[in-house]
Amino acid sequence: MSTTVASSSSGNKMQMEVNPRGIPRAPFVANVDDFVSGQNGSAEGIIKSFQETSAKYRYMEVSLQQRKKALSTKIPDIEQTLSVVLFLQRRRQKALGQPITEEEGGDEDGDDLDDLEDDDAGDKEGKEEPLKTLFELNDTLYAEAEVIETGEVGIWLGASTMLLYPLQEAADLLSSKLGAAKKSLGETIEDLEWLREQVTVMEVNFARVHNWDVKRRRDQKNSGAGAIAAAASKGDEEEEDEEDDE
Amino acid sequence: MSLLPPEDEGDDGIEVAWEDQQRINTFSKLNNRLSDIQDQLKGKQEEKEYYDDLETELELAYDDAKVLYKMGEAFFHLGLSEAKRQLRRDLKKYDGEIQTLEGKAGECERGMKELKVLL
């Protein structure tokens, strides 16, 4: 019996294993016999606790899926805003006759684009023309507007607040937000994959303990008194189990 | 209660090794990831095609033509050369994104192939 205790305590150690966001790993039942006897021999109680754990994993899964959805609409939003800000910034620098600093901090993984030359080449023409835009008033309704370039943009921060930022600061802010959102999305996806695995493990555990339980009961019935005498040492729970058997 | 005939239900049938379980988990994880990536890839490629079409369209445009170029939710009146430059920038971005996605998809496929041999 001491060996089973040892193995079940190593099973507990596995239970403590967590992924980077603290979601615990599901315990895997390697040997049903050992596992059940390690848990006071009550298959009923084990199945119940398995179901609880599964339900927790599923709950987490649903909330993470929502988060993933929110992030995957947010990221293109930020990307688009950033690309407009960068565009305005380039225009502004050109208008002021400043050298064009293609920092492109916001561009994906920070890989700087090599269209520096392109910009220099086209530097002469189209310098002072006002920027005309068509902007969306509502779905399918557009209005024309001329943009007065002040070197600042208003960024909608949420909570009914919009702040004016200088272009450079706006670009920095947006790219840092974009990076954070992407990182968070990556982590969420990782967590979801992790959760899926744990749910599968729990399902397998559940099925195996259940089958084991069914088999044990049938054996008990079939083999009669000898088996009952052997099982009697395991305690009273089994009798309770039998009432629920259907 | 049990649907299986007793002889199929022996311990050998139920025993699942932890290693196999992990391999199965990894396989399903990769499979999910792959289909996720393929969805994204499809979307990106579609968007890129629009830009490709636009590129040919712009080649045909007159030099002094004004182009309405969409960025974010607004259209900007741009000179042709400026529009082309912006277009090139956008195309490059899509190319990069598509390449990273394809790389990831390839990784998943490789992993799955390895696991298939083991299972």
PDB file of C-alpha atoms in Angstrom, chain A residues 14 25 28 30 68 77 79-80 83-84 87-88 90-91 94 102 104 107-108 113-115 118-119 122 125 129 131-136 142 144 189 193 196-197 200-201 204 208 210-211 214-215 218 245-246, chain B residues 1-2 4 6 9-11 14-19 21-22 24-26 28-30 32-33 36 40 44 66 68 70-79 81-82 85-86 88-90 92-93 96-97 100:
ATOM      1  CA  MET A  14       1.762  16.983 -11.151  1.00  0.00           C
ATOM      2  CA  ARG A  25      -2.460  21.033 -15.286  1.00  0.00           C
ATOM      3  CA  PHE A  28      -3.491  12.268 -15.305  1.00  0.00           C
ATOM      4  CA  ALA A  30      -2.022   6.423 -15.040  1.00  0.00           C
ATOM      5  CA  LYS A  68      -9.622  36.413 -27.886  1.00  0.00           C
ATOM      6  CA  ASP A  77      -8.285  48.780 -35.374  1.00  0.00           C
ATOM      7  CA  GLU A  79      -3.098  48.815 -36.899  1.00  0.00           C
ATOM      8  CA  GLN A  80      -5.221  50.995 -39.122  1.00  0.00           C
ATOM      9  CA  SER A  83      -0.906  53.410 -40.367  1.00  0.00           C
ATOM     10  CA  VAL A  84      -2.851  56.669 -40.743  1.00  0.00           C
ATOM     11  CA  PHE A  87       1.117  58.495 -43.049  1.00  0.00           C
ATOM     12  CA  LEU A  88       0.332  61.883 -41.554  1.00  0.00           C
ATOM     13  CA  ARG A  90       5.515  61.322 -43.153  1.00  0.00           C
ATOM     14  CA  ARG A  91       3.488  64.039 -44.823  1.00  0.00           C
ATOM     15  CA  LYS A  94       7.897  66.323 -45.861  1.00  0.00           C
ATOM     16  CA  GLU A 102      11.402  56.123 -41.377  1.00  0.00           C
ATOM     17  CA  GLU A 104       8.415  52.600 -38.492  1.00  0.00           C
ATOM     18  CA  ASP A 107       5.452  48.313 -38.268  1.00  0.00           C
ATOM     19  CA  GLU A 108       4.988  44.722 -37.257  1.00  0.00           C
ATOM     20  CA  LEU A 113      11.032  49.190 -44.332  1.00  0.00           C
ATOM     21  CA  ASP A 114      13.565  50.089 -46.899  1.00  0.00           C
ATOM     22  CA  ASP A 115      11.484  52.599 -48.789  1.00  0.00           C
ATOM     23  CA  ASP A 118      11.374  56.036 -52.492  1.00  0.00           C
ATOM     24  CA  ASP A 119      10.351  58.881 -50.276  1.00  0.00           C
ATOM     25  CA  GLY A 122       9.182  61.713 -54.613  1.00  0.00           C
ATOM     26  CA  GLU A 125       6.205  66.999 -56.010  1.00  0.00           C
ATOM     27  CA  GLU A 129      -1.339  70.637 -51.400  1.00  0.00           C
ATOM     28  CA  LEU A 131      -4.898  66.986 -47.660  1.00  0.00           C
ATOM     29  CA  LYS A 132      -8.410  66.197 -48.758  1.00  0.00           C
ATOM     30  CA  THR A 133     -10.252  63.272 -47.324  1.00  0.00           C
ATOM     31  CA  LEU A 134     -13.552  61.536 -47.504  1.00  0.00           C
ATOM     32  CA  PHE A 135     -14.450  60.376 -44.092  1.00  0.00           C
ATOM     33  CA  GLU A 136     -17.211  58.195 -42.901  1.00  0.00           C
ATOM     34  CA  TYR A 142     -19.242  60.016 -46.455  1.00  0.00           C
ATOM     35  CA  GLU A 144     -15.439  65.524 -47.747  1.00  0.00           C
ATOM     36  CA  ILE A 189      -4.311  31.611 -27.624  1.00  0.00           C
ATOM     37  CA  GLU A 193      -4.616  25.515 -26.296  1.00  0.00           C
ATOM     38  CA  ARG A 196      -8.152  22.257 -24.495  1.00  0.00           C
ATOM     39  CA  GLU A 197      -5.485  19.779 -23.485  1.00  0.00           C
ATOM     40  CA  THR A 200      -9.214  16.281 -22.969  1.00  0.00           C
ATOM     41  CA  VAL A 201      -7.184  14.793 -20.149  1.00  0.00           C
ATOM     42  CA  VAL A 204     -10.143  10.618 -20.564  1.00  0.00           C
ATOM     43  CA  ARG A 208     -11.478   5.489 -17.471  1.00  0.00           C
ATOM     44  CA  HIS A 210     -16.081   5.293 -14.862  1.00  0.00           C
ATOM     45  CA  ASN A 211     -15.324   2.172 -16.861  1.00  0.00           C
ATOM     46  CA  VAL A 214     -18.496  -0.385 -13.849  1.00  0.00           C
ATOM     47  CA  LYS A 215     -16.156  -3.288 -14.269  1.00  0.00           C
ATOM     48  CA  ARG A 218     -19.788  -6.388 -12.233  1.00  0.00           C
ATOM     49  CA  ASP A 245     -25.841   2.345  -9.656  1.00  0.00           C
ATOM     50  CA  GLU A 246     -28.287   2.402 -12.502  1.00  0.00           C
TER      51      GLU A 246
ATOM     52  CA  MET B   1     -24.856   0.342 -17.959  1.00  0.00           C
ATOM     53  CA  SER B   2     -21.951  -0.714 -20.057  1.00  0.00           C
ATOM     54  CA  LEU B   4     -19.268  -2.764 -24.587  1.00  0.00           C
ATOM     55  CA  PRO B   6     -17.199  -7.605 -21.399  1.00  0.00           C
ATOM     56  CA  GLU B   9     -13.484  -3.952 -21.745  1.00  0.00           C
ATOM     57  CA  GLY B  10     -10.425  -5.476 -20.229  1.00  0.00           C
ATOM     58  CA  ASP B  11      -7.747  -3.366 -18.684  1.00  0.00           C
ATOM     59  CA  ILE B  14      -8.601   1.021 -21.221  1.00  0.00           C
ATOM     60  CA  GLU B  15      -4.966   1.572 -20.426  1.00  0.00           C
ATOM     61  CA  VAL B  16      -3.796   4.815 -21.912  1.00  0.00           C
ATOM     62  CA  ALA B  17      -0.190   5.701 -21.483  1.00  0.00           C
ATOM     63  CA  TRP B  18       0.570   9.211 -20.404  1.00  0.00           C
ATOM     64  CA  GLU B  19       2.961   9.637 -23.294  1.00  0.00           C
ATOM     65  CA  GLN B  21      -2.108  10.943 -24.252  1.00  0.00           C
ATOM     66  CA  GLN B  22       0.312  13.817 -24.519  1.00  0.00           C
ATOM     67  CA  ILE B  24      -2.649  12.987 -28.924  1.00  0.00           C
ATOM     68  CA  ASN B  25      -3.079  16.285 -27.125  1.00  0.00           C
ATOM     69  CA  THR B  26      -0.244  17.877 -29.006  1.00  0.00           C
ATOM     70  CA  SER B  28      -4.988  18.036 -31.696  1.00  0.00           C
ATOM     71  CA  LYS B  29      -3.425  21.287 -30.541  1.00  0.00           C
ATOM     72  CA  LEU B  30      -1.392  21.545 -33.725  1.00  0.00           C
ATOM     73  CA  ASN B  32      -6.450  23.388 -34.220  1.00  0.00           C
ATOM     74  CA  ARG B  33      -3.653  25.856 -34.590  1.00  0.00           C
ATOM     75  CA  ASP B  36      -6.755  28.804 -37.219  1.00  0.00           C
ATOM     76  CA  GLN B  40      -6.153  33.965 -41.088  1.00  0.00           C
ATOM     77  CA  LYS B  44      -4.915  38.075 -45.565  1.00  0.00           C
ATOM     78  CA  LYS B  66      -5.964  61.902 -58.060  1.00  0.00           C
ATOM     79  CA  LEU B  68      -8.902  58.112 -53.370  1.00  0.00           C
ATOM     80  CA  LYS B  70      -8.475  54.200 -48.188  1.00  0.00           C
ATOM     81  CA  MET B  71      -6.604  54.115 -44.932  1.00  0.00           C
ATOM     82  CA  GLY B  72      -8.372  53.166 -41.796  1.00  0.00           C
ATOM     83  CA  GLU B  73     -11.920  54.325 -42.257  1.00  0.00           C
ATOM     84  CA  ALA B  74     -11.320  57.401 -44.358  1.00  0.00           C
ATOM     85  CA  PHE B  75     -10.394  57.980 -47.978  1.00  0.00           C
ATOM     86  CA  PHE B  76      -7.508  60.278 -48.749  1.00  0.00           C
ATOM     87  CA  HIS B  77      -7.077  62.212 -51.960  1.00  0.00           C
ATOM     88  CA  LEU B  78      -3.563  61.341 -52.988  1.00  0.00           C
ATOM     89  CA  GLY B  79      -1.446  62.092 -55.962  1.00  0.00           C
ATOM     90  CA  SER B  81       2.923  58.645 -57.026  1.00  0.00           C
ATOM     91  CA  GLU B  82       2.062  59.089 -53.395  1.00  0.00           C
ATOM     92  CA  ARG B  85       4.183  54.615 -52.513  1.00  0.00           C
ATOM     93  CA  GLN B  86       1.553  53.993 -49.882  1.00  0.00           C
ATOM     94  CA  ARG B  88       3.896  49.557 -51.904  1.00  0.00           C
ATOM     95  CA  ARG B  89       4.147  50.036 -48.159  1.00  0.00           C
ATOM     96  CA  ASP B  90       0.857  48.246 -47.587  1.00  0.00           C
ATOM     97  CA  LYS B  92       5.017  44.915 -48.145  1.00  0.00           C
ATOM     98  CA  LYS B  93       3.186  44.686 -44.864  1.00  0.00           C
ATOM     99  CA  GLY B  96       5.445  40.023 -44.384  1.00  0.00           C
ATOM    100  CA  GLU B  97       2.342  38.940 -42.549  1.00  0.00           C
ATOM    101  CA  THR B 100       5.053  34.651 -41.079  1.00  0.00           C
TER     102      THR B 100
END
